[in-house]
Amino acid sequence: NAGVTQTPKFRVLKTGQSMTLLCAQDMNHEYMYWYRQDPGMGLRLIHYSVGEGTTAKGEVPDGYNVSRLKKQNFLLGLESAAPSQTSVYFCASTWTANYGYTFGSGTRLTVV
Amino acid sequence: DAKTTQPNSMESNEEEPVHLPCNHSTISGTDYIHWYRQLPSQGPEYVIHGLTSNVNNRMASLAIAEDRKSSTLILHRATLRDAAVYYCILRDGNTGFQKLVFGTGTRLLVSP
């Protein structure tokens, strides 16, 4: 099915470990986004990309890095995980303002 | 980003219509009104969006006030599957890049 695929779906990390979350979309969307959602809260934007080879910071970028080497993939990296990064991470993609976003099903990350 | 105001929660009975309000008194002329919903343990799902005119799709209807300072998402016959958090979001259509800024939304409870 066309859409946004996130891997992995679940992960437990120890403090200080690193990992990469992968987001892949097959809709040829230009814009891609990474959000995090903490319990009982709305989504907060971490980083985003307006096209292949571009990335930019959102409202909560500290502790994260991203890359968009291919149009269809947007990677979110945690270089040294901290317990404060325990959250559910969502990836999304879209074309322009006149289109809705398509979200992935999320990655539940726990840092112990 | 222009802000939206939604009630924290609403209740409905199954098969009854539901009207979810949203106030956006600082909306600009180029802001699209987007609605998303998030079912438990899932990523947000696009519902509907509009600019000035009322909009209908297979999921819902969007009624936009003439002055555009408020809007209402209408679910014509609520089902148990419609129990979710509904987010009303403004998205500027005049910029080359757009991001969704999520508030806390309205939690819709549907009773059998």
CSV table of C-alpha atoms in Angstrom, one decimal:
chain,number,residue,atom,x,y,z
A,1,ASN,CA,0.0,0.0,0.0
A,2,ALA,CA,1.2,3.5,-0.8
A,3,GLY,CA,2.0,5.6,2.2
A,4,VAL,CA,4.6,6.4,4.8
A,5,THR,CA,6.5,3.5,6.4
A,6,GLN,CA,8.5,3.9,9.6
A,7,THR,CA,11.0,1.4,10.9
A,8,PRO,CA,11.5,0.2,13.6
A,9,LYS,CA,8.1,0.2,15.3
A,10,PHE,CA,9.5,-0.3,18.8
A,11,ARG,CA,12.9,0.2,20.3
A,12,VAL,CA,14.5,0.3,23.7
A,13,LEU,CA,17.8,2.1,24.1
A,14,LYS,CA,20.2,2.5,26.9
A,15,THR,CA,21.3,6.0,27.8
A,16,GLY,CA,24.2,7.1,25.5
A,17,GLN,CA,23.4,4.6,22.7
A,18,SER,CA,22.8,5.8,19.2
A,19,MET,CA,20.2,4.8,16.6
A,20,THR,CA,18.6,5.8,13.4
A,21,LEU,CA,14.9,5.9,12.6
A,22,LEU,CA,13.9,5.4,9.0
A,23,CYS,CA,11.0,7.0,7.2
A,24,ALA,CA,10.2,6.0,3.7
A,25,GLN,CA,7.4,7.3,1.4
A,26,ASP,CA,6.4,6.2,-2.1
A,27,MET,CA,4.1,9.1,-3.0
A,28,ASN,CA,6.9,11.3,-4.5
A,29,HIS,CA,6.2,13.9,-1.9
A,30,GLU,CA,8.6,16.9,-1.6
A,31,TYR,CA,8.2,17.7,2.0
A,32,MET,CA,8.9,15.4,4.9
A,33,TYR,CA,8.8,15.9,8.6
A,34,TRP,CA,9.7,14.3,11.9
A,35,TYR,CA,7.5,14.9,15.0
A,36,ARG,CA,7.6,13.6,18.5
A,37,GLN,CA,4.6,13.1,20.7
A,38,ASP,CA,4.9,12.8,24.5
A,39,PRO,CA,2.0,11.4,26.6
A,40,GLY,CA,-1.1,13.6,26.6
A,41,MET,CA,0.4,16.1,24.4
A,42,GLY,CA,0.2,17.2,20.8
A,43,LEU,CA,2.9,16.6,18.2
A,44,ARG,CA,6.0,18.8,18.2
A,45,LEU,CA,8.1,19.3,15.1
A,46,ILE,CA,11.7,18.1,15.4
A,47,HIS,CA,13.2,18.6,11.9
A,48,TYR,CA,11.8,18.8,8.4
A,49,SER,CA,12.9,18.7,4.7
A,50,VAL,CA,11.6,20.7,1.7
A,51,GLY,CA,13.3,18.4,-0.8
A,52,GLU,CA,16.1,16.0,-1.5
A,53,GLY,CA,19.4,17.1,0.1
A,54,THR,CA,17.7,19.7,2.3
A,55,THR,CA,17.0,19.7,6.1
A,56,ALA,CA,16.0,22.3,8.6
A,57,LYS,CA,15.3,22.6,12.3
A,58,GLY,CA,11.8,22.5,13.8
A,59,GLU,CA,10.8,23.6,17.3
A,60,VAL,CA,12.6,20.8,19.3
A,61,PRO,CA,15.7,19.9,17.3
A,62,ASP,CA,18.3,19.5,20.1
A,63,GLY,CA,19.7,16.0,20.4
A,64,TYR,CA,18.6,14.9,16.9
A,65,ASN,CA,20.1,15.0,13.4
A,66,VAL,CA,18.5,14.2,10.1
A,67,SER,CA,19.4,13.5,6.5
A,68,ARG,CA,17.5,13.3,3.2
A,69,LEU,CA,19.9,11.8,0.7
A,70,LYS,CA,17.1,10.4,-1.4
A,71,LYS,CA,13.7,12.0,-2.0
A,72,GLN,CA,11.8,9.0,-0.7
A,73,ASN,CA,13.7,8.6,2.6
A,74,PHE,CA,14.1,10.8,5.7
A,75,LEU,CA,16.3,9.6,8.5
A,76,LEU,CA,16.3,10.7,12.1
A,77,GLY,CA,19.3,10.1,14.2
A,78,LEU,CA,19.9,10.1,17.9
A,79,GLU,CA,23.7,10.3,18.5
A,80,SER,CA,23.6,9.8,22.3
A,81,ALA,CA,20.1,8.9,23.6
A,82,ALA,CA,18.8,10.4,26.8
A,83,PRO,CA,15.7,9.4,28.8
A,84,SER,CA,14.1,12.7,27.8
A,85,GLN,CA,14.0,11.4,24.3
A,86,THR,CA,11.6,8.7,25.3
A,87,SER,CA,8.6,9.4,23.1
A,88,VAL,CA,6.6,8.3,20.1
A,89,TYR,CA,8.1,9.5,16.8
A,90,PHE,CA,6.0,10.2,13.8
A,91,CYS,CA,7.1,10.9,10.2
A,92,ALA,CA,4.9,12.7,7.7
A,93,SER,CA,5.0,13.8,4.1
A,94,THR,CA,3.1,16.1,1.8
A,95,TRP,CA,3.3,18.1,-1.4
A,96,THR,CA,2.0,21.6,-0.8
A,97,ALA,CA,-0.5,23.5,1.4
A,98,ASN,CA,-3.4,22.3,-0.7
A,99,TYR,CA,-2.8,18.7,0.2
A,100,GLY,CA,-3.1,16.8,3.5
A,101,TYR,CA,-0.2,15.3,5.3
A,102,THR,CA,0.3,11.5,5.3
A,103,PHE,CA,1.6,10.2,8.6
A,104,GLY,CA,3.4,6.9,9.4
A,105,SER,CA,2.2,4.6,12.2
A,106,GLY,CA,5.0,5.8,14.6
A,107,THR,CA,8.1,4.5,16.4
A,108,ARG,CA,7.8,4.0,20.1
A,109,LEU,CA,11.2,4.7,21.6
A,110,THR,CA,12.1,4.1,25.2
A,111,VAL,CA,15.5,5.2,26.6
A,112,VAL,CA,16.4,3.7,29.9
B,1,ASP,CA,1.6,30.5,13.2
B,2,ALA,CA,-2.0,31.5,13.8
B,3,LYS,CA,-3.6,29.7,16.8
B,4,THR,CA,-6.7,27.6,17.1
B,5,THR,CA,-8.9,27.0,20.1
B,6,GLN,CA,-10.9,23.8,20.5
B,7,PRO,CA,-12.8,22.2,23.4
B,8,ASN,CA,-10.8,19.7,25.3
B,9,SER,CA,-13.4,16.9,25.0
B,10,MET,CA,-16.9,16.2,23.5
B,11,GLU,CA,-19.2,13.2,23.8
B,12,SER,CA,-21.6,11.7,21.3
B,13,ASN,CA,-23.8,8.7,20.9
B,14,GLU,CA,-23.3,6.3,18.1
B,15,GLU,CA,-25.1,7.1,14.8
B,16,GLU,CA,-25.8,10.7,15.9
B,17,PRO,CA,-24.2,13.7,14.1
B,18,VAL,CA,-21.2,15.3,15.8
B,19,HIS,CA,-20.2,19.0,15.4
B,20,LEU,CA,-16.7,19.7,16.5
B,21,PRO,CA,-16.0,23.5,16.7
B,22,CYS,CA,-12.8,25.4,16.2
B,23,ASN,CA,-12.0,29.1,16.7
B,24,HIS,CA,-9.3,30.8,14.8
B,25,SER,CA,-9.9,34.5,15.2
B,26,THR,CA,-6.4,35.5,13.9
B,27,ILE,CA,-6.6,33.5,10.7
B,28,SER,CA,-5.0,35.2,7.7
B,29,GLY,CA,-6.4,35.3,4.2
B,30,THR,CA,-4.0,32.6,2.9
B,31,ASP,CA,-4.4,30.1,5.8
B,32,TYR,CA,-6.0,26.8,5.0
B,33,ILE,CA,-8.0,25.1,7.7
B,34,HIS,CA,-6.9,21.5,8.2
B,35,TRP,CA,-8.5,18.8,10.3
B,36,TYR,CA,-6.7,15.6,11.4
B,37,ARG,CA,-7.6,12.9,13.8
B,38,GLN,CA,-5.6,10.5,15.8
B,39,LEU,CA,-7.0,7.2,16.9
B,40,PRO,CA,-5.5,5.5,19.9
B,41,SER,CA,-2.0,4.3,19.4
B,42,GLN,CA,-1.9,5.4,15.7
B,43,GLY,CA,-0.5,8.3,13.8
B,44,PRO,CA,-2.6,11.3,12.8
B,45,GLU,CA,-4.9,10.8,9.9
B,46,TYR,CA,-5.9,13.5,7.5
B,47,VAL,CA,-9.7,14.2,7.6
B,48,ILE,CA,-10.4,17.3,5.5
B,49,HIS,CA,-9.3,20.8,4.7
B,50,GLY,CA,-10.7,24.0,3.2
B,51,LEU,CA,-9.9,27.7,2.5
B,52,THR,CA,-13.2,29.6,2.2
B,53,SER,CA,-16.0,27.4,1.0
B,54,ASN,CA,-17.6,24.5,2.8
B,55,VAL,CA,-16.1,21.1,1.9
B,56,ASN,CA,-17.4,17.6,1.9
B,57,ASN,CA,-15.6,14.2,1.5
B,58,ARG,CA,-16.3,10.6,2.4
B,59,MET,CA,-15.2,11.1,6.0
B,60,ALA,CA,-16.7,14.4,7.0
B,61,SER,CA,-17.9,17.9,6.1
B,62,LEU,CA,-16.2,21.2,7.0
B,63,ALA,CA,-18.3,24.2,7.5
B,64,ILE,CA,-16.4,27.5,7.5
B,65,ALA,CA,-17.8,30.7,8.9
B,66,GLU,CA,-18.3,33.6,6.4
B,67,ASP,CA,-15.6,35.7,8.3
B,68,ARG,CA,-13.4,32.5,8.5
B,69,LYS,CA,-12.8,33.1,12.2
B,70,SER,CA,-14.3,29.7,13.1
B,71,SER,CA,-15.1,26.4,11.5
B,72,THR,CA,-16.9,23.2,12.4
B,73,LEU,CA,-16.0,19.6,11.5
B,74,ILE,CA,-19.2,17.6,11.0
B,75,LEU,CA,-19.3,13.8,11.3
B,76,HIS,CA,-22.7,12.9,9.9
B,77,ARG,CA,-23.2,9.6,11.8
B,78,ALA,CA,-20.7,8.9,14.5
B,79,THR,CA,-19.4,5.4,14.9
B,80,LEU,CA,-17.3,3.8,17.6
B,81,ARG,CA,-14.4,4.0,15.3
B,82,ASP,CA,-14.6,7.8,15.2
B,83,ALA,CA,-13.5,8.0,18.9
B,84,ALA,CA,-10.3,9.9,18.5
B,85,VAL,CA,-8.5,13.2,19.2
B,86,TYR,CA,-9.4,15.7,16.5
B,87,TYR,CA,-7.0,18.5,15.7
B,88,CYS,CA,-7.9,21.8,13.9
B,89,ILE,CA,-4.8,23.3,12.4
B,90,LEU,CA,-4.1,26.4,10.2
B,91,ARG,CA,-1.6,26.0,7.4
B,92,ASP,CA,-0.3,29.0,5.5
B,93,GLY,CA,-0.7,28.5,1.8
B,94,ASN,CA,1.3,31.5,0.8
B,95,THR,CA,4.8,30.3,1.9
B,96,GLY,CA,7.0,27.8,0.0
B,97,PHE,CA,7.2,25.6,3.1
B,98,GLN,CA,4.4,24.7,5.4
B,99,LYS,CA,4.4,22.9,8.7
B,100,LEU,CA,1.6,21.7,10.8
B,101,VAL,CA,1.5,23.0,14.4
B,102,PHE,CA,-0.5,20.7,16.6
B,103,GLY,CA,-2.4,21.9,19.7
B,104,THR,CA,-4.0,19.4,22.2
B,105,GLY,CA,-7.1,18.9,20.1
B,106,THR,CA,-10.6,17.7,21.1
B,107,ARG,CA,-11.0,14.2,22.4
B,108,LEU,CA,-14.2,12.8,21.0
B,109,LEU,CA,-15.9,10.0,23.1
B,110,VAL,CA,-18.5,7.9,21.3
B,111,SER,CA,-21.0,5.8,23.3
B,112,PRO,CA,-22.9,2.8,21.9
